[in-house]
Coordinates of C-alpha atoms in Angstrom, one line a residue:
Chain A
M190 CA 27.5 -113.8 -65.1
K191 CA 25.5 -116.0 -67.5
A192 CA 25.0 -119.6 -66.7
I193 CA 23.6 -122.8 -68.2
A194 CA 22.3 -125.2 -65.6
D195 CA 20.7 -128.6 -65.3
V196 CA 18.5 -129.1 -62.3
C197 CA 16.9 -132.3 -60.9
V198 CA 14.8 -131.9 -57.8
V199 CA 13.9 -135.0 -55.7
P200 CA 11.3 -134.5 -52.9
I201 CA 11.7 -137.1 -50.2
G202 CA 9.0 -138.4 -47.9
V203 CA 6.0 -137.7 -50.1
G204 CA 5.7 -141.1 -51.7
V205 CA 6.8 -142.4 -55.1
S206 CA 5.2 -139.9 -57.5
V207 CA 7.1 -136.6 -57.6
S208 CA 5.8 -135.1 -60.9
K209 CA 3.5 -132.5 -59.3
Y210 CA 6.5 -131.1 -57.5
V211 CA 8.6 -131.0 -60.7
A212 CA 5.7 -129.2 -62.5
V213 CA 5.8 -126.5 -59.8
C214 CA 9.5 -126.0 -60.5
E215 CA 8.8 -125.7 -64.2
R216 CA 6.4 -122.9 -63.5
I217 CA 8.9 -121.2 -61.2
F218 CA 11.6 -121.2 -63.9
R219 CA 9.2 -119.8 -66.5
D220 CA 7.7 -117.2 -64.1
A221 CA 11.3 -116.1 -63.5
G222 CA 11.7 -115.4 -67.2
L223 CA 14.3 -118.1 -67.6
D224 CA 14.7 -120.2 -70.7
A225 CA 13.8 -123.7 -69.4
H226 CA 13.5 -127.1 -71.1
L227 CA 12.2 -130.1 -69.3
H228 CA 13.8 -133.5 -70.1
A229 CA 13.4 -137.0 -68.7
Y230 CA 15.8 -136.5 -65.8
G231 CA 15.8 -132.8 -65.0
T232 CA 15.4 -129.4 -66.6
N233 CA 17.9 -127.3 -68.6
V234 CA 17.8 -123.6 -67.4
E235 CA 19.6 -120.7 -68.9
G236 CA 20.0 -117.1 -67.5
E237 CA 21.9 -115.0 -65.2
W238 CA 23.6 -117.0 -62.4
D239 CA 21.6 -115.3 -59.6
A240 CA 18.3 -115.7 -61.4
V241 CA 18.9 -119.4 -62.0
M242 CA 20.0 -120.1 -58.5
G243 CA 17.3 -117.9 -57.0
A244 CA 14.7 -120.0 -58.9
V245 CA 16.2 -123.2 -57.6
R246 CA 15.9 -121.9 -54.0
K247 CA 12.3 -120.9 -54.7
C248 CA 11.6 -124.5 -55.8
H249 CA 12.8 -125.8 -52.5
E250 CA 10.8 -123.2 -50.6
R251 CA 7.6 -124.0 -52.5
I252 CA 8.0 -127.8 -52.4
H253 CA 8.5 -127.6 -48.6
E254 CA 5.3 -125.5 -48.4
M255 CA 3.5 -128.2 -50.4
G256 CA 4.4 -130.6 -47.6
A257 CA 7.6 -132.3 -48.6
P258 CA 9.8 -132.5 -45.5
R259 CA 13.0 -133.2 -47.3
I260 CA 14.4 -132.4 -50.8
S261 CA 17.6 -133.5 -52.5
T262 CA 18.5 -131.6 -55.7
S263 CA 21.3 -132.3 -58.1
I264 CA 22.6 -129.4 -60.2
R265 CA 25.1 -129.0 -63.0
I266 CA 26.0 -125.4 -63.7
G267 CA 28.4 -124.1 -66.3
T268 CA 29.9 -120.7 -67.0
R269 CA 32.3 -119.6 -69.7
T270 CA 34.2 -116.4 -70.4
D271 CA 35.7 -117.2 -73.8
R272 CA 32.5 -116.6 -75.7
A273 CA 28.7 -116.4 -75.4
Q274 CA 26.9 -119.7 -75.8
T275 CA 23.2 -120.6 -75.5
M276 CA 21.7 -124.0 -74.7
Q277 CA 20.8 -124.4 -78.4
D278 CA 24.4 -123.6 -79.4
K279 CA 25.6 -126.4 -77.2
I280 CA 23.2 -128.9 -78.8
D281 CA 23.9 -127.7 -82.3
S282 CA 27.7 -128.0 -81.7
V283 CA 27.3 -131.7 -80.9
T284 CA 24.7 -132.6 -83.6
S285 CA 26.7 -130.9 -86.3
K286 CA 29.5 -133.4 -85.5
L287 CA 27.1 -136.3 -85.6
D288 CA 26.2 -135.5 -89.1
E289 CA 29.8 -135.5 -90.3
Chain B
M109 CA 16.9 -121.9 -44.9
K110 CA 19.8 -124.2 -43.9
A111 CA 21.3 -126.4 -46.5
I112 CA 23.9 -129.2 -46.8
A113 CA 25.6 -129.3 -50.1
D114 CA 28.3 -131.2 -52.0
V115 CA 30.2 -129.2 -54.6
C116 CA 32.6 -130.5 -57.3
V117 CA 34.1 -127.7 -59.5
V118 CA 35.8 -128.8 -62.8
P119 CA 37.7 -126.0 -64.6
I120 CA 38.0 -126.8 -68.3
G121 CA 40.7 -125.6 -70.7
V122 CA 43.5 -125.3 -68.2
G123 CA 45.1 -128.6 -68.6
V124 CA 44.8 -131.8 -66.6
S125 CA 45.7 -130.6 -63.1
V126 CA 42.9 -128.8 -61.4
S127 CA 44.0 -129.0 -57.7
K128 CA 45.1 -125.4 -57.4
Y129 CA 41.6 -124.3 -58.4
V130 CA 40.0 -126.6 -55.9
A131 CA 42.2 -125.2 -53.2
V132 CA 41.0 -121.7 -54.0
C133 CA 37.4 -122.9 -53.5
E134 CA 38.3 -124.4 -50.2
R135 CA 39.6 -121.0 -49.0
I136 CA 36.4 -119.3 -50.3
F137 CA 34.2 -121.7 -48.4
R138 CA 36.2 -121.2 -45.2
D139 CA 36.5 -117.4 -45.6
A140 CA 32.7 -117.4 -45.9
G141 CA 32.5 -119.0 -42.5
L142 CA 31.0 -122.2 -43.9
D143 CA 31.6 -125.6 -42.4
A144 CA 33.5 -127.3 -45.3
H145 CA 35.0 -130.8 -45.6
L146 CA 37.1 -131.7 -48.6
H147 CA 36.8 -135.3 -49.9
A148 CA 38.2 -137.1 -52.9
Y149 CA 35.5 -136.0 -55.3
G150 CA 34.2 -132.7 -54.0
T151 CA 33.5 -130.7 -50.8
N152 CA 30.7 -131.0 -48.3
V153 CA 29.5 -127.5 -47.3
E154 CA 27.0 -126.6 -44.6
G155 CA 25.3 -123.3 -43.9
E156 CA 22.5 -120.9 -45.0
W157 CA 21.4 -121.6 -48.6
D158 CA 22.4 -118.1 -49.8
A159 CA 25.8 -118.3 -48.1
V160 CA 26.5 -121.7 -49.6
M161 CA 25.4 -120.8 -53.1
G162 CA 27.0 -117.3 -52.9
A163 CA 30.3 -119.1 -52.2
V164 CA 29.9 -121.4 -55.2
R165 CA 29.3 -118.4 -57.4
K166 CA 32.5 -116.8 -56.0
C167 CA 34.4 -119.9 -56.9
H168 CA 33.4 -119.5 -60.5
E169 CA 34.3 -115.8 -60.5
R170 CA 37.7 -116.4 -58.9
I171 CA 38.6 -119.4 -61.1
H172 CA 37.7 -117.4 -64.3
E173 CA 39.9 -114.6 -63.0
M174 CA 42.7 -117.2 -62.6
G175 CA 42.4 -117.9 -66.3
A176 CA 40.0 -120.8 -66.7
P177 CA 37.8 -120.0 -69.7
R178 CA 35.1 -122.6 -68.8
I179 CA 33.9 -124.3 -65.6
S180 CA 31.4 -127.1 -65.1
T181 CA 30.3 -127.7 -61.5
S182 CA 28.2 -130.4 -60.1
I183 CA 26.2 -129.7 -56.9
R184 CA 24.0 -131.8 -54.7
I185 CA 22.0 -129.6 -52.2
G186 CA 19.6 -130.8 -49.6
T187 CA 17.1 -129.1 -47.3
R188 CA 14.7 -130.4 -44.7
T189 CA 12.0 -128.9 -42.6
D190 CA 11.2 -131.8 -40.3
R191 CA 14.3 -131.4 -38.1
A192 CA 17.7 -129.8 -37.8
Q193 CA 20.5 -132.0 -39.1
T194 CA 24.2 -131.3 -39.4
M195 CA 26.7 -133.0 -41.8
Q196 CA 28.0 -134.9 -38.8
D197 CA 24.5 -136.1 -37.9
K198 CA 24.1 -137.5 -41.4
I199 CA 27.3 -139.5 -41.1
D200 CA 26.6 -140.7 -37.6
S201 CA 23.1 -141.8 -38.7
V202 CA 24.6 -144.1 -41.2
T203 CA 27.6 -145.4 -39.2
S204 CA 25.4 -146.3 -36.2
K205 CA 23.5 -148.6 -38.5
L206 CA 26.8 -150.1 -39.8
D207 CA 27.7 -151.1 -36.2
E208 CA 24.4 -153.0 -35.6
Chain C
M117 CA 40.3 -149.3 -66.1
K118 CA 40.7 -147.8 -62.6
A119 CA 38.1 -145.3 -61.5
I120 CA 37.4 -143.0 -58.6
A121 CA 33.7 -142.4 -58.1
D122 CA 31.3 -140.6 -55.7
V123 CA 27.9 -142.2 -55.2
C124 CA 24.8 -140.8 -53.6
V125 CA 21.8 -143.2 -53.5
V126 CA 18.4 -141.7 -52.7
P127 CA 15.5 -144.2 -52.1
I128 CA 12.1 -142.7 -52.9
G129 CA 8.8 -143.8 -51.4
V130 CA 10.1 -145.1 -48.1
G131 CA 9.7 -142.0 -45.9
V132 CA 12.1 -139.3 -44.9
S133 CA 14.8 -141.4 -43.2
V134 CA 17.2 -143.1 -45.7
S135 CA 20.2 -143.9 -43.5
K136 CA 19.5 -147.6 -43.2
Y137 CA 19.6 -147.9 -47.0
V138 CA 22.8 -145.9 -47.2
A139 CA 24.3 -148.2 -44.5
V140 CA 23.5 -151.3 -46.7
C141 CA 25.4 -149.7 -49.6
E142 CA 28.4 -149.1 -47.4
R143 CA 28.5 -152.8 -46.6
I144 CA 28.1 -153.7 -50.3
F145 CA 31.1 -151.5 -51.2
R146 CA 33.2 -153.0 -48.5
D147 CA 32.1 -156.6 -49.2
A148 CA 33.2 -155.9 -52.8
G149 CA 36.7 -155.1 -51.6
L150 CA 36.4 -151.5 -52.7
D151 CA 38.1 -148.7 -50.9
A152 CA 35.1 -146.6 -49.7
H153 CA 34.8 -143.5 -47.6
L154 CA 31.4 -142.2 -46.4
H155 CA 30.9 -138.4 -46.3
A156 CA 27.9 -136.2 -45.5
Y157 CA 26.4 -136.4 -49.0
G158 CA 27.6 -139.6 -50.6
T159 CA 30.5 -142.1 -50.6
N160 CA 33.8 -142.0 -52.3
V161 CA 34.6 -145.4 -54.0
E162 CA 37.8 -146.4 -55.6
G163 CA 38.5 -149.5 -57.7
E164 CA 38.2 -151.1 -61.1
W165 CA 35.4 -149.5 -63.2
D166 CA 33.4 -152.7 -63.4
A167 CA 33.7 -153.5 -59.6
V168 CA 32.6 -150.0 -58.7
M169 CA 29.6 -149.9 -61.1
G170 CA 28.7 -153.5 -60.3
A171 CA 28.5 -152.5 -56.6
V172 CA 26.3 -149.6 -57.4
R173 CA 24.0 -151.9 -59.3
K174 CA 23.9 -154.2 -56.3
C175 CA 22.9 -151.3 -54.1
H176 CA 19.9 -150.7 -56.3
E177 CA 18.9 -154.4 -56.3
R178 CA 19.3 -154.7 -52.5
I179 CA 17.4 -151.5 -51.7
H180 CA 14.5 -152.6 -54.0
E181 CA 14.5 -155.9 -52.1
M182 CA 14.3 -154.0 -48.9
G183 CA 11.0 -152.4 -50.2
A184 CA 11.9 -149.2 -51.8
P185 CA 9.9 -148.9 -55.0
R186 CA 12.1 -146.2 -56.6
I187 CA 15.7 -145.1 -56.3
S188 CA 17.5 -142.1 -57.8
T189 CA 21.3 -142.2 -57.6
S190 CA 23.7 -139.5 -58.5
I191 CA 27.3 -140.6 -59.5
R192 CA 30.5 -138.8 -60.4
I193 CA 33.1 -141.0 -61.9
G194 CA 36.5 -140.1 -63.1
T195 CA 39.2 -142.0 -65.0
R196 CA 42.7 -140.8 -66.1
T197 CA 45.3 -142.3 -68.3
D198 CA 48.2 -139.9 -67.7
R199 CA 49.1 -141.3 -64.3
A200 CA 47.9 -143.5 -61.4
Q201 CA 46.1 -141.5 -58.7
T202 CA 44.4 -142.6 -55.5
M203 CA 41.6 -140.9 -53.6
Q204 CA 44.2 -139.9 -51.0
D205 CA 46.4 -138.5 -53.7
K206 CA 43.6 -136.2 -54.8
I207 CA 43.0 -134.9 -51.3
D208 CA 46.7 -134.4 -50.7
S209 CA 47.1 -132.5 -53.9
V210 CA 44.5 -130.0 -52.8
T211 CA 45.6 -129.7 -49.2
S212 CA 49.2 -129.2 -50.1
K213 CA 48.1 -126.1 -52.0
L214 CA 46.1 -124.9 -49.0
D215 CA 49.2 -124.8 -46.8
E216 CA 51.1 -122.7 -49.3
Chain D
M3 CA 16.7 -154.2 -64.4
K4 CA 15.6 -151.3 -66.6
A5 CA 17.1 -147.9 -65.9
I6 CA 16.7 -144.3 -67.0
A7 CA 19.9 -142.3 -66.8
D8 CA 21.2 -138.9 -67.5
V9 CA 24.9 -138.8 -68.5
C10 CA 27.2 -135.7 -68.8
V11 CA 30.8 -136.5 -69.8
V12 CA 33.5 -133.9 -69.3
P13 CA 36.9 -134.6 -70.9
I14 CA 39.7 -132.7 -69.1
G15 CA 43.0 -131.6 -70.6
V16 CA 41.9 -131.3 -74.2
G17 CA 41.0 -127.6 -74.3
V18 CA 37.8 -125.7 -74.0
S19 CA 35.7 -127.4 -76.8
V20 CA 34.4 -130.8 -75.9
S21 CA 31.6 -131.2 -78.4
K22 CA 33.4 -133.8 -80.6
Y23 CA 33.8 -136.0 -77.6
V24 CA 30.1 -135.7 -76.7
A25 CA 29.2 -136.6 -80.3
V26 CA 31.3 -139.8 -80.0
C27 CA 29.3 -140.7 -76.9
E28 CA 26.0 -140.1 -78.8
R29 CA 27.1 -142.6 -81.4
I30 CA 28.1 -145.1 -78.7
F31 CA 24.6 -144.9 -77.1
R32 CA 22.9 -145.3 -80.4
D33 CA 25.1 -148.1 -81.6
A34 CA 24.3 -149.9 -78.3
G35 CA 20.6 -149.8 -79.3
L36 CA 19.8 -147.5 -76.4
D37 CA 17.1 -144.8 -76.6
A38 CA 19.2 -141.6 -76.2
H39 CA 18.2 -138.0 -76.2
L40 CA 20.8 -135.2 -76.2
H41 CA 20.0 -132.1 -74.3
A42 CA 22.0 -128.9 -73.4
Y43 CA 23.8 -130.4 -70.4
G44 CA 23.9 -134.2 -71.0
T45 CA 22.1 -137.1 -72.6
N46 CA 19.0 -139.0 -71.4
V47 CA 19.6 -142.8 -71.9
E48 CA 17.1 -145.6 -71.4
G49 CA 17.7 -149.3 -71.4
E50 CA 18.8 -152.2 -69.3
W51 CA 21.2 -151.2 -66.5
D52 CA 24.1 -153.1 -67.8
A53 CA 23.7 -151.8 -71.4
V54 CA 23.5 -148.2 -70.2
M55 CA 26.5 -148.5 -67.8
G56 CA 28.4 -150.5 -70.4
A57 CA 27.9 -147.7 -72.9
V58 CA 29.2 -145.1 -70.4
R59 CA 32.3 -147.2 -69.8
K60 CA 32.8 -147.4 -73.6
C61 CA 32.5 -143.6 -73.8
H62 CA 35.4 -143.3 -71.3
E63 CA 37.5 -145.8 -73.2
R64 CA 36.9 -144.2 -76.6
I65 CA 37.5 -140.6 -75.3
H66 CA 40.8 -141.7 -73.7
E67 CA 41.8 -143.3 -77.1
M68 CA 41.0 -139.9 -78.8
G69 CA 43.7 -138.4 -76.5
A70 CA 41.9 -137.0 -73.5
P71 CA 44.1 -137.9 -70.4
R72 CA 41.3 -137.3 -67.9
I73 CA 37.5 -137.6 -67.9
S74 CA 35.0 -136.6 -65.2
T75 CA 31.4 -137.8 -65.8
S76 CA 28.3 -137.1 -63.8
I77 CA 25.4 -139.6 -64.0
R78 CA 21.9 -139.7 -62.6
I79 CA 20.4 -143.2 -62.7
G80 CA 17.0 -144.2 -61.7
T81 CA 15.2 -147.5 -61.3
R82 CA 11.7 -148.4 -60.1
T83 CA 10.0 -151.7 -59.3
D84 CA 6.4 -150.4 -58.8
R85 CA 5.7 -149.9 -62.5
A86 CA 7.3 -149.7 -66.0
Q87 CA 8.0 -146.1 -67.0
T88 CA 9.7 -144.7 -70.1
M89 CA 11.5 -141.4 -70.5
Q90 CA 8.5 -140.1 -72.4
D91 CA 6.2 -141.2 -69.6
K92 CA 8.2 -139.1 -67.2
I93 CA 8.0 -136.0 -69.3
D94 CA 4.3 -136.5 -70.0
S95 CA 3.6 -136.9 -66.3
V96 CA 5.0 -133.5 -65.6
T97 CA 3.6 -131.7 -68.6
S98 CA 0.1 -132.9 -68.0
K99 CA 0.3 -131.2 -64.6
L100 CA 1.5 -128.0 -66.2
D101 CA -1.6 -127.8 -68.3
E102 CA -3.9 -128.1 -65.3

């Protein structure tokens, strides 16, 4: 089952700057061979459901190993059976309507 | 790795009433032996990470089988390594401060 | 416009325990006259859109005053025009299907 | 109070394609003078808290007017008092650590 997800990982108890933890997640997504695009409040990730969710789990494991005692992650995940759709398709579908 | 999650599944393309799909998810969580509590905008689920996320995947599979062509789910998932904490502990921790 | 929301406030940079901040939000929701129900990963809130969102803003203001330098909140908010529906209606609609 | 938000609006009961509704939201964000960046699972929005949240409310109103009987929106919203930070700052902060 293919999925498109949006993942925002928030380490708690490591102070106010969390960018180094987010950078580690970016690497995990890429090392997993997932198509990943960082934005200002999370990361779009596209791939097989288990690969996407396995990578999110690995983010938690790695961030705990780095010393964060607590992590709260928010995820949106979408699947569809009517047709194949990539992340770029979703963006194009909206922007084509903006140009009208 | 133990996790506490909050899961809100939104089937798209099946009309305005989605409660029968949410009820199916409730059964999936319970059949998986997870501690699950329905609220007005999602379900709290507690258990091992893979059991929780496996159940969410099964919700998508089952709801697609029921005819929904598209599903968008929002998930919060938290883990901590400093101490064990149940869903009830989290609630008690807040309500004890309300009584002060 | 009536709304049903689910709000999860995460203060960042104040250590691992966040329950006292969540307790403050509970009081803000209640003082605003909103119907609010705490669960293990957020709070269900029901009321007029502006009252609900105004209370969330007040949560951020108050938690910053308490010393938290950064806050990340996740919100689900739903509105419908086809019929009136309370938080209890939503829960009843699902649980009635569980009993079938 | 400045805020950075991520907004994902899901109209329910209007079929499987929701891109025209998302396009309407994009226009609302831009017409409000907000800095907005569409991604594959939502839109990053930056501005004053009330301007951002007022625009989200306007999205609901407009989408209901277009005929959607029900809408479920997921929002992340962040504020910080320790320093000013733009959406681009957040992205740069992570990517600089990827290059290390």
